[in-house]
Tab-separated table of C-alpha atoms and ligand atoms in Angstrom:
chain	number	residue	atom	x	y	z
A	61	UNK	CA	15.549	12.318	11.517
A	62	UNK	CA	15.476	11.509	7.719
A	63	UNK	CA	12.523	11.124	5.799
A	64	UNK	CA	12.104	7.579	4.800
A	65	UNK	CA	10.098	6.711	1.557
A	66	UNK	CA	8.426	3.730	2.324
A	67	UNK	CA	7.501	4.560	5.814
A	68	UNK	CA	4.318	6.880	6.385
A	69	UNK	CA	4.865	9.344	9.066
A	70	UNK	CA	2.048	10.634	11.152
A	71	UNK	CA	1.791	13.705	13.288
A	72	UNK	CA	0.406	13.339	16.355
A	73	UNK	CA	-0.395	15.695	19.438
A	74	UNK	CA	2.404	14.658	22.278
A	75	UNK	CA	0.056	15.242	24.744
A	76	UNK	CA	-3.295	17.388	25.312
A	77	UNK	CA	-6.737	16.317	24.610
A	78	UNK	CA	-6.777	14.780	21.036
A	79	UNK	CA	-2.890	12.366	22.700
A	80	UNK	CA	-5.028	9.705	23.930
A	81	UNK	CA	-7.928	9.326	21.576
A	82	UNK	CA	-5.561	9.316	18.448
A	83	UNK	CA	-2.922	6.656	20.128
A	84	UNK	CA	-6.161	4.404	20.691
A	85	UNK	CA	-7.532	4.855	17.127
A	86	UNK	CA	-4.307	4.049	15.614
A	87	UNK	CA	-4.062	0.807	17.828
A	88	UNK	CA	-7.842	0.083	16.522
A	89	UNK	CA	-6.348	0.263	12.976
A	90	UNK	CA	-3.717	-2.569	14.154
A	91	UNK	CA	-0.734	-0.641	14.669
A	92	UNK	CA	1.559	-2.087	17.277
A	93	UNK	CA	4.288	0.454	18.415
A	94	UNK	CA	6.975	1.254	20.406
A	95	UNK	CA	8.044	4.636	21.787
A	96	UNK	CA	12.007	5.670	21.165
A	97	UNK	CA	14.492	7.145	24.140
A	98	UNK	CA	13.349	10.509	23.250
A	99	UNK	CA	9.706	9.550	23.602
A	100	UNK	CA	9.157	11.945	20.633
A	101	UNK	CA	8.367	9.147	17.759
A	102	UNK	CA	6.703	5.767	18.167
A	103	UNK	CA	8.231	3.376	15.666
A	104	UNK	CA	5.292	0.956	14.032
A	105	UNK	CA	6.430	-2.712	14.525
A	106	UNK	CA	3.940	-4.506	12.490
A	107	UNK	CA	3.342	-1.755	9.886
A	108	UNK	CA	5.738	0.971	7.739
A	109	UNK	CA	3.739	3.406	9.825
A	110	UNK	CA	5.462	5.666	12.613
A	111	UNK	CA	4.319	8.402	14.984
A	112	UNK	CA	5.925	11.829	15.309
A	113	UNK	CA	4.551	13.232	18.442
A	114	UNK	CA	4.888	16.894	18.174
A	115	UNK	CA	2.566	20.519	19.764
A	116	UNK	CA	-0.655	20.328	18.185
A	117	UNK	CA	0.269	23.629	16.761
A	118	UNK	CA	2.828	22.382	14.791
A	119	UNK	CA	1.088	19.456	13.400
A	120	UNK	CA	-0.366	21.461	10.130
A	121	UNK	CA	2.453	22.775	8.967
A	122	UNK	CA	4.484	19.693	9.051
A	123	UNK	CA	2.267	18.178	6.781
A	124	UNK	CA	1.962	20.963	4.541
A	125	UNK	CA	5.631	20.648	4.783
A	126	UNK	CA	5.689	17.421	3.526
A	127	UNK	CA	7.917	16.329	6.652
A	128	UNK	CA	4.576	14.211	7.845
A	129	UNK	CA	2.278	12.133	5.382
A	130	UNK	CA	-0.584	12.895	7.542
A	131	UNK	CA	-1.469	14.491	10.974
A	132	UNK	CA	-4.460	14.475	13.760
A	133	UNK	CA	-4.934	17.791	14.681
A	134	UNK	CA	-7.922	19.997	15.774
A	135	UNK	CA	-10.160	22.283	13.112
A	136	UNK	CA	-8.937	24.817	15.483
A	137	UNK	CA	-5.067	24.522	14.198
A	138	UNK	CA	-6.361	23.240	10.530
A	139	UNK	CA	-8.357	26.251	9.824
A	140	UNK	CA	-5.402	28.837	11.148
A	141	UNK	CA	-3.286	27.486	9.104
A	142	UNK	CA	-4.973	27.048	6.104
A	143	UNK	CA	-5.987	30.808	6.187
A	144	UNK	CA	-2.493	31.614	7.007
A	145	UNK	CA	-1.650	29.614	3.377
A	146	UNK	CA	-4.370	30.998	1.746
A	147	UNK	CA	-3.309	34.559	2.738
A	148	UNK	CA	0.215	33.671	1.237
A	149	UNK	CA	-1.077	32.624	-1.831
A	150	UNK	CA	-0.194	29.007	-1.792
A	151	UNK	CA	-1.074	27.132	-4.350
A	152	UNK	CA	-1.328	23.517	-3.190
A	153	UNK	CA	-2.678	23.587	0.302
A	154	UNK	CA	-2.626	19.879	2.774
A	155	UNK	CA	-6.318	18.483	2.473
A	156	UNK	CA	-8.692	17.538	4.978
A	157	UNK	CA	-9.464	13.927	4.444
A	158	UNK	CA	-12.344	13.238	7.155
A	159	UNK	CA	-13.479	14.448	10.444
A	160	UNK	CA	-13.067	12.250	13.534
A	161	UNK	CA	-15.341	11.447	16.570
A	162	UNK	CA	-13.286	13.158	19.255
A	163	UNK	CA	-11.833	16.255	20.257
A	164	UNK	CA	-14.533	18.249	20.839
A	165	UNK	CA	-14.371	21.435	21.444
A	166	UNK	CA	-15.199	25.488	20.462
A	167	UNK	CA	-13.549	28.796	19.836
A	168	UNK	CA	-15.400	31.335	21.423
A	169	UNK	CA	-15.226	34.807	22.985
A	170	UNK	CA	-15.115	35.431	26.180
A	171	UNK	CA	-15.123	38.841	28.305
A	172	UNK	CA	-14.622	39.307	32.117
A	173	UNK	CA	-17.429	37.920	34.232
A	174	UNK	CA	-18.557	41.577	35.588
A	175	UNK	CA	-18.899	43.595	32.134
A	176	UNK	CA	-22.093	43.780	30.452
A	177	UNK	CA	-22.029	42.343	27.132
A	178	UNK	CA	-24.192	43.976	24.684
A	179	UNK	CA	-24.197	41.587	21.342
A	180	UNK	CA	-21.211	41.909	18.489
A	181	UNK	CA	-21.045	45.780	18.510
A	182	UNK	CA	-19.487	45.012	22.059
A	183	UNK	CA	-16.124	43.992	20.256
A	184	UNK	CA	-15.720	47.156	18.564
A	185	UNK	CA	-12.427	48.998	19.306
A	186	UNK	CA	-11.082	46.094	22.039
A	187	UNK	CA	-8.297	44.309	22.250
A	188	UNK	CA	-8.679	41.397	21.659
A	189	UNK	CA	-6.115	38.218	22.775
A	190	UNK	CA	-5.728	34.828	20.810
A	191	UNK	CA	-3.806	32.220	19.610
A	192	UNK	CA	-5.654	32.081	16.603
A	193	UNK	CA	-5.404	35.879	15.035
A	194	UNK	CA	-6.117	34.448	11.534
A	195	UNK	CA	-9.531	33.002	12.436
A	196	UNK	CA	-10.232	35.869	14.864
A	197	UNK	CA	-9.299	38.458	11.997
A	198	UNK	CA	-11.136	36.621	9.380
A	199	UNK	CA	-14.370	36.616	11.432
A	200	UNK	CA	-14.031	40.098	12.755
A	201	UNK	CA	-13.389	41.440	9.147
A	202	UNK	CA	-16.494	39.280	7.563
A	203	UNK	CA	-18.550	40.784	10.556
A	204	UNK	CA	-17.691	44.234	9.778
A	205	UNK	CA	-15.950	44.936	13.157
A	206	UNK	CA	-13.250	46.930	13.967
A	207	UNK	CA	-11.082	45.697	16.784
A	208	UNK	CA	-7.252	44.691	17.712
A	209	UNK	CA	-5.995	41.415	17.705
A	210	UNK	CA	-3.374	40.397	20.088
A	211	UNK	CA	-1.805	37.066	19.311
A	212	UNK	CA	-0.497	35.343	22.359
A	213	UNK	CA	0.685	31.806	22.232
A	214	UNK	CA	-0.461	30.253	25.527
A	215	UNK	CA	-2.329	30.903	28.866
A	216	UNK	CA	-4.517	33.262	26.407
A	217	UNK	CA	-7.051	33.523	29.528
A	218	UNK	CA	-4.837	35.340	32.035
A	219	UNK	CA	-4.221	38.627	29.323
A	220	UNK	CA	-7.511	40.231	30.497
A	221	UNK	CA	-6.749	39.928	34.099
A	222	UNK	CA	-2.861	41.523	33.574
A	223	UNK	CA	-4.799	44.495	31.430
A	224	UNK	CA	-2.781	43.027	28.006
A	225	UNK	CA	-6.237	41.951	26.973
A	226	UNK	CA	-10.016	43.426	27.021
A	227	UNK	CA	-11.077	39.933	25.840
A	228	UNK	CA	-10.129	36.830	24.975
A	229	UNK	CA	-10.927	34.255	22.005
A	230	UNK	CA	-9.850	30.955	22.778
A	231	UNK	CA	-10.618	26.851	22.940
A	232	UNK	CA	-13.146	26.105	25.488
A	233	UNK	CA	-14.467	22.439	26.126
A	234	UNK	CA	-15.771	22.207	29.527
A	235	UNK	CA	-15.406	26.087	30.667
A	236	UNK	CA	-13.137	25.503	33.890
A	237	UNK	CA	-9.953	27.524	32.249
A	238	UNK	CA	-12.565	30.264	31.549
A	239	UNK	CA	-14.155	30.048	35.090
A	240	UNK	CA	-10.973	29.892	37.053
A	241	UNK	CA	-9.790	33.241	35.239
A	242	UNK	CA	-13.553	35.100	35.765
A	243	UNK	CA	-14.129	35.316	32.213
A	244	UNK	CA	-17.764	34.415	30.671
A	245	UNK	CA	-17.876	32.880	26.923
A	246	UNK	CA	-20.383	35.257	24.514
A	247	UNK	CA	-19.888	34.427	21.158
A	248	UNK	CA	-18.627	30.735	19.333
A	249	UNK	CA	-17.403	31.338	16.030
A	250	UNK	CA	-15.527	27.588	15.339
A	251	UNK	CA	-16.866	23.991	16.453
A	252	UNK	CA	-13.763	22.335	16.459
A	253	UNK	CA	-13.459	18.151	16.408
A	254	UNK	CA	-9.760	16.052	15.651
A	255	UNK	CA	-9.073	15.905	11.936
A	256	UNK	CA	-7.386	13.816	9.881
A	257	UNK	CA	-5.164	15.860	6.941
A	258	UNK	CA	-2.704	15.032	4.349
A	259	UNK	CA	0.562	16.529	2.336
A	260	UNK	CA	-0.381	18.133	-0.476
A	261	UNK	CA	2.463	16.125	-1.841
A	262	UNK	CA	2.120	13.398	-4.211
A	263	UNK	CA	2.684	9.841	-1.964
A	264	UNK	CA	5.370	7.726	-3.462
A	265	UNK	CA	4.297	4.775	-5.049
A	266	UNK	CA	6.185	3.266	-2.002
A	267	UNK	CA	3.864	4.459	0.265
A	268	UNK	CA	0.531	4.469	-1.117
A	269	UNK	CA	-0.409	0.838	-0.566
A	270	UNK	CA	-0.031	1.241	3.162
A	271	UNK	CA	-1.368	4.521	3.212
A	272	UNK	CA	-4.458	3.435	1.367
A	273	UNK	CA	-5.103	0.691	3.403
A	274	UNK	CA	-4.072	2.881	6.401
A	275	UNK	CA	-6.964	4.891	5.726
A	276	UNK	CA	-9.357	2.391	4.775
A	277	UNK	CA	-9.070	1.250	8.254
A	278	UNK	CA	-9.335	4.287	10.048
A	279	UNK	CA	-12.780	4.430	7.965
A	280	UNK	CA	-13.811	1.314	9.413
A	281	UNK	CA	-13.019	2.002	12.773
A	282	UNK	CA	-15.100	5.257	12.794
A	283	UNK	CA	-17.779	3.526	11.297
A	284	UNK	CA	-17.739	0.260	13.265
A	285	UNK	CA	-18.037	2.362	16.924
A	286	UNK	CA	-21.583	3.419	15.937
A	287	UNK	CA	-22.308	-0.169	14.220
A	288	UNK	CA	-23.811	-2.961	15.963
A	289	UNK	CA	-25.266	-6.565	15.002
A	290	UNK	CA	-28.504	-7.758	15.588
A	291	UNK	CA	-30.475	-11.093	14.861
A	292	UNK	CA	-34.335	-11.264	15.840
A	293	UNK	CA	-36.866	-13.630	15.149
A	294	UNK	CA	-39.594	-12.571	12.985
A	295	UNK	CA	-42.635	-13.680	11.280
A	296	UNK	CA	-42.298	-13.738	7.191
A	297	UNK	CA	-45.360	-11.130	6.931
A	298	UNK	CA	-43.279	-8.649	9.147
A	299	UNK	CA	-40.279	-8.351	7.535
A	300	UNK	CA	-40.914	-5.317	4.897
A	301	UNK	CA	-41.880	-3.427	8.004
A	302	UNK	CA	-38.708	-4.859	10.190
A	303	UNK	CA	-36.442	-4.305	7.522
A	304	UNK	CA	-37.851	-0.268	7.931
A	305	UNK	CA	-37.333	-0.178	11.289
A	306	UNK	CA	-33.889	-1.503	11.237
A	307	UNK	CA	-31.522	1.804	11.374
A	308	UNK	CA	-28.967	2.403	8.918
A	309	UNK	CA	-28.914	-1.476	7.744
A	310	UNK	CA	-28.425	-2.653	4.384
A	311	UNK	CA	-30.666	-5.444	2.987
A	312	UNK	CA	-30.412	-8.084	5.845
A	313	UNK	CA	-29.472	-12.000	5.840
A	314	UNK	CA	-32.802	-13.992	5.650
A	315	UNK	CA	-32.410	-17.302	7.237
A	316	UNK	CA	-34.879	-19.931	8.009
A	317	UNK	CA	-36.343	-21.751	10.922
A	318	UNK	CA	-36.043	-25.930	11.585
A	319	UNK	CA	-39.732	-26.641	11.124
A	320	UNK	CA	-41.448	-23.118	10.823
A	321	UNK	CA	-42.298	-22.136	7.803
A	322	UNK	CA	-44.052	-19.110	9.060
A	323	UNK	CA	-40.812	-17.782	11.106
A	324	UNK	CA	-37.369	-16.896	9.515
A	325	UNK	CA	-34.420	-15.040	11.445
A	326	UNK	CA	-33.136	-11.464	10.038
A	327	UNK	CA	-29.486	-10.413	10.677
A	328	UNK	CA	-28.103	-7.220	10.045
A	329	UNK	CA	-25.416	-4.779	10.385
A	330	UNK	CA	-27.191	-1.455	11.806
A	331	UNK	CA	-24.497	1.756	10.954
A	332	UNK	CA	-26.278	3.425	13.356
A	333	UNK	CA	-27.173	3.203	17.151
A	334	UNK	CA	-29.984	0.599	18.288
A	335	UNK	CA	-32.117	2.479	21.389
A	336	UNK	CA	-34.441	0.609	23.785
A	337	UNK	CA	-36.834	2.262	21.484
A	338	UNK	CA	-36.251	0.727	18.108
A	339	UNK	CA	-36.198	-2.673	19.886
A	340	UNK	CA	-39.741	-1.592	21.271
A	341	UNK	CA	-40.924	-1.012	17.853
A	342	UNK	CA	-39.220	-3.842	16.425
A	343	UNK	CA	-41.067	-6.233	19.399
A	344	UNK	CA	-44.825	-4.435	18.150
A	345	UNK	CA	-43.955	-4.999	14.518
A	346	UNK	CA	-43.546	-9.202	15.913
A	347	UNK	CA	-40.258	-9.542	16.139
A	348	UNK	CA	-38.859	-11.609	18.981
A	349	UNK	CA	-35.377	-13.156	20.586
A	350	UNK	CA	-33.772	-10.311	19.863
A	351	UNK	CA	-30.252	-9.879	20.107
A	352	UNK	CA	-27.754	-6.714	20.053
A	353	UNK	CA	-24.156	-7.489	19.877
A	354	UNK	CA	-20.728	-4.896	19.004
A	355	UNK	CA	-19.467	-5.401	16.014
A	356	UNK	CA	-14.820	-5.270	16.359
A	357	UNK	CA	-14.185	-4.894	13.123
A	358	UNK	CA	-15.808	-3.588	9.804
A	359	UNK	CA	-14.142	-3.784	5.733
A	360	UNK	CA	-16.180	-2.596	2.944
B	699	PRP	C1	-7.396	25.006	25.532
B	699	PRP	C2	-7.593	26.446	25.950
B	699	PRP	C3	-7.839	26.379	27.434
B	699	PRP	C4	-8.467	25.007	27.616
B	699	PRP	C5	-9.963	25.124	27.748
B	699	PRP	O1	-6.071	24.648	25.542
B	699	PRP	O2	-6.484	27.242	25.616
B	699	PRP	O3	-6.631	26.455	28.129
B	699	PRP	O4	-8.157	24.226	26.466
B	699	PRP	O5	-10.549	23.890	28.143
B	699	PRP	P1	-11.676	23.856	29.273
B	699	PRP	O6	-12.824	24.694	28.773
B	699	PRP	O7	-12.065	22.403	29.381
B	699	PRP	O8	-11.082	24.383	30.533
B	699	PRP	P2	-5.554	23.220	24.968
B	699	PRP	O9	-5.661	22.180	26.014
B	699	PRP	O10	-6.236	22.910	23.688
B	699	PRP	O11	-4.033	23.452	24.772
B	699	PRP	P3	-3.212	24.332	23.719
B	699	PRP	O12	-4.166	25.303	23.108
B	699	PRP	O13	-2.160	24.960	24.565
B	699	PRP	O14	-2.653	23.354	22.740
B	700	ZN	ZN1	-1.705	23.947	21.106
């Protein structure tokens, strides 16, 4: 697979929990793909833009790597390796360009259901298993705690249960992995959400137009989901207080009425979500004909 310099590569999980979300966000952006024989890249058609599906673990590293422009990968993976590069004294480390609005999820502790646990001195001189040893080291050391770290690579929760393990710190979202295996989360030291990072690596000028605009529209597509559009009717002494109770709007379009000279209609872009509630208020402040609609598509 050579490295192509006008073509932006993206890592990508090949499939777990962040797979779908991050296919559908790049599809929001425009992308229109399609998958090779291997089914491990999808090839942009309508943009220099392709998608190098790949274990989640791996994602960091091939963009620090410089073998991937960018990646979507959990905080989880992000913030192991970053430590990992930190600890090796690396001097330019991938950055974290922005947070994304899926891929929720926590690293925690967890110990076996029946054992009584007793706060942080309860970690003390266990064993402790994980995928992530950097984060779990990091913590324990900044906590003052003495304990082993075991790193496993997968099926973390079934160590306690073969005796490899006295605990466990792993990803939990909804707690059934945890559950099925008997073991009870304590502890969360990591909130964990999909990421967007980047090569430390200078783009090529080749590159950077797409990649620019590339991430210009992943902007707009996290901001449009929250973003609606709404028109009302409202009388002219209203509107200082309207315009207050319109959430995260800038200053709204003004237009007036056939024949009222006392009425005008507002329109505006609210960044954040309109409840039943703000419509209430909105209706007692005198608005009326009021009108919520999504908003596709969003360029600053
Ligand atoms: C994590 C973790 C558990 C599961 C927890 O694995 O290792 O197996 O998710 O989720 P639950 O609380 O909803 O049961 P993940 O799917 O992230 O896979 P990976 O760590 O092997 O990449
Ligand atoms: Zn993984």
């Amino acid at each position: 697979m050579k490295k192509n310099n006008t073509r932006i590569r993206i890592a990508v999980q090949k499939s777990g929990r962040l797979t779908e979300h991050t296919m559908e966000l790049l599809t929001r952006c425009g992308l229109i793909y399609s998958k090779g024989h291997d089914q491990l890249i999808c090839y942009g058609e309508n943009m220099p833009v392709d998608v190098i599906l790949v274990r989640d673990d791996d994602i960091p590293s091939l963009v620090q790597e410089n073998l991937c422009d960018l990646g979507i990968v959990g905080l989880n993976e992000v913030e192991e390796t970053r430590l990992k590069l930190v600890e090796l004294d690396t001097k330019e480390i991938f950055s974290q360009i922005s947070t994304l609005d899926f891929g929720y999820c926590r690293l925690s502790f967890a110990i076996p259901e029946d054992q009584n646990y007793t706060g942080l001195s309860f970690l003390s001189g266990k064993r402790i298993a994980t995928s992530y040893p950097q984060i779990v080291g990091h913590y324990l050391k900044n906590q003052g705690i003495k304990a082993e770290v075991i790193k496993f690579s997968g099926a973390v929760e079934i160590a306690p249960g073969l005796g490899k393990a006295d605990m466990i710190c792993d990803l939990v979202s909804s707690g059934s992995t945890l559950q099925a295996n008997e073991l009870r989360e304590t502890d969360t030291i990591l909130e964990s959400r999909a990421t967007l990072i980047q090569t430390p690596v200078l783009i090529p000028t080749g590159k950077q137009e797409w990649l620019q605009r590339l991430l210009q529209r992943i902007q707009g597509v996290l901001q449009v989901k929250e973003s609606k559009y709404i028109m009302l009717h409202a009388p002219r002494s209203a509107l200082p207080e309207i315009s207050k109770l319109l959430p995260g709007s800038e200053s709204p379009t003004i237009i007036p009425l056939e024949g009222r000279n006392d009425k005008v209609a507002v329109h505006a872009v609210c960044k954040e979500k309109i409840f039943w509630e703000t419509l209430e208020l909105l209706k007692e402040a005198g608005a009326s004909s009021m009108l919520v609609l999504p908003v596709e598509k969003m360029l600053a």
